[in-house]
mmCIF file of C-alpha atoms in Angstrom:
data_model
loop_
_atom_site.group_PDB
_atom_site.id
_atom_site.type_symbol
_atom_site.label_atom_id
_atom_site.label_comp_id
_atom_site.label_asym_id
_atom_site.label_seq_id
_atom_site.Cartn_x
_atom_site.Cartn_y
_atom_site.Cartn_z
ATOM 1 C CA UNK A 1 0.009 0.102 -0.111
ATOM 2 C CA UNK A 2 1.463 3.421 -0.820
ATOM 3 C CA UNK A 3 -0.002 5.063 2.068
ATOM 4 C CA UNK A 4 1.838 2.779 4.728
ATOM 5 C CA UNK A 5 5.181 2.933 2.793
ATOM 6 C CA UNK A 6 7.222 5.467 4.702
ATOM 7 C CA UNK A 7 9.123 6.597 1.625
ATOM 8 C CA UNK A 8 5.913 7.651 -0.157
ATOM 9 C CA UNK A 9 4.551 9.447 2.444
ATOM 10 C CA UNK A 10 7.898 11.359 2.967
ATOM 11 C CA UNK A 11 7.802 12.217 -0.681
ATOM 12 C CA UNK A 12 4.198 13.523 -0.457
ATOM 13 C CA UNK A 13 4.608 15.426 2.860
ATOM 14 C CA UNK A 14 7.931 17.182 1.374
ATOM 15 C CA UNK A 15 6.278 18.097 -1.472
ATOM 16 C CA UNK A 16 3.080 19.508 0.366
ATOM 17 C CA UNK A 17 5.931 21.378 2.728
ATOM 18 C CA UNK A 18 7.657 22.714 -0.282
ATOM 19 C CA UNK A 19 4.211 23.855 -1.908
ATOM 20 C CA UNK A 20 3.225 25.885 1.404
ATOM 21 C CA UNK A 21 6.763 27.401 1.744
ATOM 22 C CA UNK A 22 6.570 28.592 -1.949
ATOM 23 C CA UNK A 23 3.196 30.025 -1.225
ATOM 24 C CA UNK A 24 4.786 32.100 1.972
ATOM 25 C CA UNK A 25 7.313 33.351 -0.067
ATOM 26 C CA UNK A 26 5.308 34.457 -3.531
ATOM 27 C CA UNK A 27 1.950 35.239 -2.581
ATOM 28 C CA UNK A 28 2.356 36.430 0.893
ATOM 29 C CA UNK A 29 3.976 39.871 2.103
ATOM 30 C CA UNK A 30 6.454 39.510 5.527
ATOM 31 C CA UNK A 31 3.643 40.980 7.455
ATOM 32 C CA UNK A 32 1.256 38.264 6.263
ATOM 33 C CA UNK A 33 3.596 35.743 7.278
ATOM 34 C CA UNK A 34 2.631 34.767 11.040
ATOM 35 C CA UNK A 35 4.476 32.184 13.374
ATOM 36 C CA UNK A 36 1.961 29.938 12.972
ATOM 37 C CA UNK A 37 2.011 29.583 9.142
ATOM 38 C CA UNK A 38 5.925 29.087 9.735
ATOM 39 C CA UNK A 39 5.168 26.519 12.752
ATOM 40 C CA UNK A 40 2.766 24.603 10.100
ATOM 41 C CA UNK A 41 5.267 24.360 7.322
ATOM 42 C CA UNK A 42 8.089 23.042 9.857
ATOM 43 C CA UNK A 43 5.790 20.348 10.889
ATOM 44 C CA UNK A 44 5.432 19.028 7.450
ATOM 45 C CA UNK A 45 9.103 19.385 6.939
ATOM 46 C CA UNK A 46 9.908 17.041 10.325
ATOM 47 C CA UNK A 47 7.085 14.775 9.262
ATOM 48 C CA UNK A 48 8.688 14.239 6.006
ATOM 49 C CA UNK A 49 12.116 13.575 7.534
ATOM 50 C CA UNK A 50 10.713 11.328 10.022
ATOM 51 C CA UNK A 51 9.247 9.000 7.501
ATOM 52 C CA UNK A 52 12.367 9.033 5.434
ATOM 53 C CA UNK A 53 14.094 8.164 8.373
ATOM 54 C CA UNK A 54 11.557 5.148 8.810
ATOM 55 C CA UNK A 55 12.119 4.294 5.426
ATOM 56 C CA UNK A 56 15.785 3.716 5.794
ATOM 57 C CA UNK A 57 15.539 2.445 9.453
ATOM 58 C CA UNK A 58 12.394 1.068 10.404
ATOM 59 C CA UNK A 59 11.496 2.143 14.033
ATOM 60 C CA UNK A 60 11.585 -0.785 16.613
ATOM 61 C CA UNK A 61 10.282 -0.205 20.214
ATOM 62 C CA UNK A 62 11.217 -3.724 21.112
ATOM 63 C CA UNK A 63 13.968 -2.671 23.706
ATOM 64 C CA UNK A 64 11.259 -0.423 25.418
ATOM 65 C CA UNK A 65 9.534 -1.994 28.374
ATOM 66 C CA UNK A 66 5.714 -2.284 28.258
ATOM 67 C CA UNK A 67 5.153 -0.412 31.531
ATOM 68 C CA UNK A 68 7.377 2.556 29.728
ATOM 69 C CA UNK A 69 4.795 2.373 26.698
ATOM 70 C CA UNK A 70 2.007 2.372 28.844
ATOM 71 C CA UNK A 71 3.160 5.471 30.773
ATOM 72 C CA UNK A 72 3.645 7.407 27.445
ATOM 73 C CA UNK A 73 0.252 6.539 26.306
ATOM 74 C CA UNK A 74 -1.037 7.490 29.736
ATOM 75 C CA UNK A 75 0.609 10.815 29.244
ATOM 76 C CA UNK A 76 -0.743 11.475 26.138
ATOM 77 C CA UNK A 77 2.138 10.623 23.756
ATOM 78 C CA UNK A 78 0.907 8.956 20.421
ATOM 79 C CA UNK A 79 2.665 5.721 19.882
ATOM 80 C CA UNK A 80 1.408 5.291 16.437
ATOM 81 C CA UNK A 81 2.821 8.720 15.623
ATOM 82 C CA UNK A 82 5.926 7.940 13.199
ATOM 83 C CA UNK A 83 8.171 10.823 14.665
ATOM 84 C CA UNK A 84 7.375 9.445 18.220
ATOM 85 C CA UNK A 85 8.413 6.100 16.944
ATOM 86 C CA UNK A 86 11.674 7.424 15.198
ATOM 87 C CA UNK A 87 12.388 9.131 18.354
ATOM 88 C CA UNK A 88 12.045 6.379 20.448
ATOM 89 C CA UNK A 89 13.904 3.814 18.595
ATOM 90 C CA UNK A 90 16.922 6.117 18.239
ATOM 91 C CA UNK A 91 17.474 7.366 21.852
ATOM 92 C CA UNK A 92 18.706 5.780 24.869
ATOM 93 C CA UNK A 93 15.774 3.979 27.174
ATOM 94 C CA UNK A 94 17.108 5.977 30.072
ATOM 95 C CA UNK A 95 16.426 9.317 27.950
ATOM 96 C CA UNK A 96 12.693 7.918 27.304
ATOM 97 C CA UNK A 97 12.039 7.389 30.980
ATOM 98 C CA UNK A 98 13.754 10.628 31.962
ATOM 99 C CA UNK A 99 11.646 12.892 29.510
ATOM 100 C CA UNK A 100 8.437 10.963 30.820
ATOM 101 C CA UNK A 101 9.264 11.569 34.215
ATOM 102 C CA UNK A 102 9.539 15.340 33.317
ATOM 103 C CA UNK A 103 6.170 15.154 31.623
ATOM 104 C CA UNK A 104 4.534 13.254 34.432
ATOM 105 C CA UNK A 105 5.990 15.727 36.923
ATOM 106 C CA UNK A 106 4.870 19.107 35.212
ATOM 107 C CA UNK A 107 1.692 17.486 33.586
ATOM 108 C CA UNK A 108 -0.354 20.609 34.789
ATOM 109 C CA UNK A 109 1.935 22.872 32.967
ATOM 110 C CA UNK A 110 2.745 21.192 29.683
ATOM 111 C CA UNK A 111 -0.073 21.156 26.974
ATOM 112 C CA UNK A 112 1.342 20.309 23.864
ATOM 113 C CA UNK A 113 2.807 16.757 25.219
ATOM 114 C CA UNK A 114 3.808 15.171 22.043
ATOM 115 C CA UNK A 115 6.028 18.335 20.936
ATOM 116 C CA UNK A 116 7.645 18.471 24.467
ATOM 117 C CA UNK A 117 8.492 14.926 24.159
ATOM 118 C CA UNK A 118 10.208 15.285 21.019
ATOM 119 C CA UNK A 119 12.295 18.308 21.654
ATOM 120 C CA UNK A 120 13.090 17.412 25.213
ATOM 121 C CA UNK A 121 14.311 13.850 24.375
ATOM 122 C CA UNK A 122 17.683 14.817 22.802
ATOM 123 C CA UNK A 123 18.720 17.113 25.696
ATOM 124 C CA UNK A 124 18.212 14.087 28.217
ATOM 125 C CA UNK A 125 21.357 12.799 29.535
ATOM 126 C CA UNK A 126 21.956 9.174 28.961
ATOM 127 C CA UNK A 127 22.323 7.326 32.608
ATOM 128 C CA UNK A 128 23.040 3.672 33.599
ATOM 129 C CA UNK A 129 19.673 1.811 34.548
ATOM 130 C CA UNK A 130 19.251 -0.220 37.367
ATOM 131 C CA UNK A 131 20.234 -0.136 40.943
ATOM 132 C CA UNK A 132 23.568 1.499 41.694
ATOM 133 C CA UNK A 133 24.149 -0.780 44.949
ATOM 134 C CA UNK A 134 25.754 -4.031 44.872
ATOM 135 C CA UNK A 135 23.279 -6.883 45.547
ATOM 136 C CA UNK A 136 23.858 -8.599 48.365
ATOM 137 C CA UNK A 137 22.344 -11.892 49.715
ATOM 138 C CA UNK A 138 22.389 -13.539 53.100
ATOM 139 C CA UNK A 139 25.334 -15.916 52.109
ATOM 140 C CA UNK A 140 27.515 -12.792 51.433
ATOM 141 C CA UNK A 141 26.963 -12.035 55.198
ATOM 142 C CA UNK A 142 28.222 -15.457 56.399
ATOM 143 C CA UNK A 143 31.844 -15.932 57.076
ATOM 144 C CA UNK A 144 34.029 -18.721 55.349
ATOM 145 C CA UNK A 145 32.634 -22.269 56.083
ATOM 146 C CA UNK A 146 35.904 -23.990 55.432
ATOM 147 C CA UNK A 147 38.217 -23.880 58.332
ATOM 148 C CA UNK A 148 42.085 -23.296 57.503
ATOM 149 C CA UNK A 149 43.863 -26.792 57.494
ATOM 150 C CA UNK A 150 46.058 -27.679 60.678
ATOM 151 C CA UNK A 151 49.097 -27.679 58.180
ATOM 152 C CA UNK A 152 48.639 -24.293 57.348
ATOM 153 C CA UNK A 153 48.141 -23.019 60.748
ATOM 154 C CA UNK A 154 51.154 -24.771 61.897
ATOM 155 C CA UNK A 155 53.170 -23.244 58.907
ATOM 156 C CA UNK A 156 51.919 -19.817 59.760
ATOM 157 C CA UNK A 157 52.968 -20.267 63.636
ATOM 158 C CA UNK A 158 56.313 -21.238 62.478
ATOM 159 C CA UNK A 159 56.819 -18.838 60.100
ATOM 160 C CA UNK A 160 55.707 -15.928 62.293
ATOM 161 C CA UNK A 161 57.328 -17.693 65.709
ATOM 162 C CA UNK A 162 53.948 -17.451 67.227
ATOM 163 C CA UNK A 163 54.485 -20.723 69.333
ATOM 164 C CA UNK A 164 56.905 -18.538 71.523
ATOM 165 C CA UNK A 165 53.990 -16.261 72.312
ATOM 166 C CA UNK A 166 52.842 -17.115 75.830
ATOM 167 C CA UNK A 167 49.299 -15.827 76.597
ATOM 168 C CA UNK A 168 48.732 -15.492 80.423
ATOM 169 C CA UNK A 169 45.464 -15.095 81.307
ATOM 170 C CA UNK A 170 44.706 -13.124 84.465
ATOM 171 C CA UNK A 171 41.086 -13.712 85.977
ATOM 172 C CA UNK A 172 39.499 -11.333 88.233
ATOM 173 C CA UNK A 173 39.505 -13.349 91.258
ATOM 174 C CA UNK A 174 43.260 -13.937 91.026
ATOM 175 C CA UNK A 175 43.613 -9.938 90.844
ATOM 176 C CA UNK A 176 41.731 -9.312 94.391
ATOM 177 C CA UNK A 177 43.686 -12.383 95.796
ATOM 178 C CA UNK A 178 46.898 -10.421 95.055
ATOM 179 C CA UNK A 179 45.467 -7.143 96.379
ATOM 180 C CA UNK A 180 44.461 -8.566 99.358
ATOM 181 C CA UNK A 181 47.880 -10.215 99.901
ATOM 182 C CA UNK A 182 49.406 -6.686 99.476
ATOM 183 C CA UNK A 183 47.455 -5.339 102.183
ATOM 184 C CA UNK A 184 48.249 -8.249 104.628
ATOM 185 C CA UNK A 185 51.900 -7.505 103.850
ATOM 186 C CA UNK A 186 51.310 -3.787 105.152
ATOM 187 C CA UNK A 187 49.347 -4.460 108.242
ATOM 188 C CA UNK A 188 52.313 -5.369 110.605
ATOM 189 C CA UNK A 189 54.074 -2.011 109.408
ATOM 190 C CA UNK A 190 50.929 -0.322 110.585
ATOM 191 C CA UNK A 191 50.673 -1.903 114.016
ATOM 192 C CA UNK A 192 54.198 -1.334 114.702
ATOM 193 C CA UNK A 193 53.816 2.489 113.905
ATOM 194 C CA UNK A 194 50.936 2.426 116.301
ATOM 195 C CA UNK A 195 52.717 0.873 119.048
ATOM 196 C CA UNK A 196 55.627 3.744 118.836
ATOM 197 C CA UNK A 197 52.444 6.246 119.339
ATOM 198 C CA UNK A 198 52.064 5.137 122.635
ATOM 199 C CA UNK A 199 55.683 6.135 124.131
ATOM 200 C CA UNK A 200 56.007 8.500 126.470
ATOM 201 C CA UNK A 201 58.508 10.623 124.372
#
């Protein structure tokens, strides 16, 4: 079908845009040329270029998740529009998600959402998708299950002279016992001093 052929559509649109441009230049004075007429002519050329791009490289939206496409439809982005299809297929998924988020956040202030989508999409920064944090499981938090072989432990002890280390453990009870012994050792001296205090001179 000719109507469904993007190349034929591009030719038809470019001819219409050229004719309208000639009309603007030949029959209208500069005062009669309004911004609306310029915008209409520009739209025809953009649609012609989009169809030409689709003829050379048919748009493919398979890389876009269904939820993103549903969000675009919900926000009023026409997915059957050839310009929208070409733009989506030629830009990174993160850019599409980014511009849709902008439209969603500013929905009340954006009236021409299709045009906003097409103009803003190339300006969105490409970002890495997915979580930026490493995925951790319960197994990652567990220590090693295999014990170090005895031969390896013995070799390390011999290498670093760990066998010569004498680890003395001192309990709290033994510490109190030594304090008690020290007090008892001082008691006779204190008694002797008391007896000297009783001397008459």
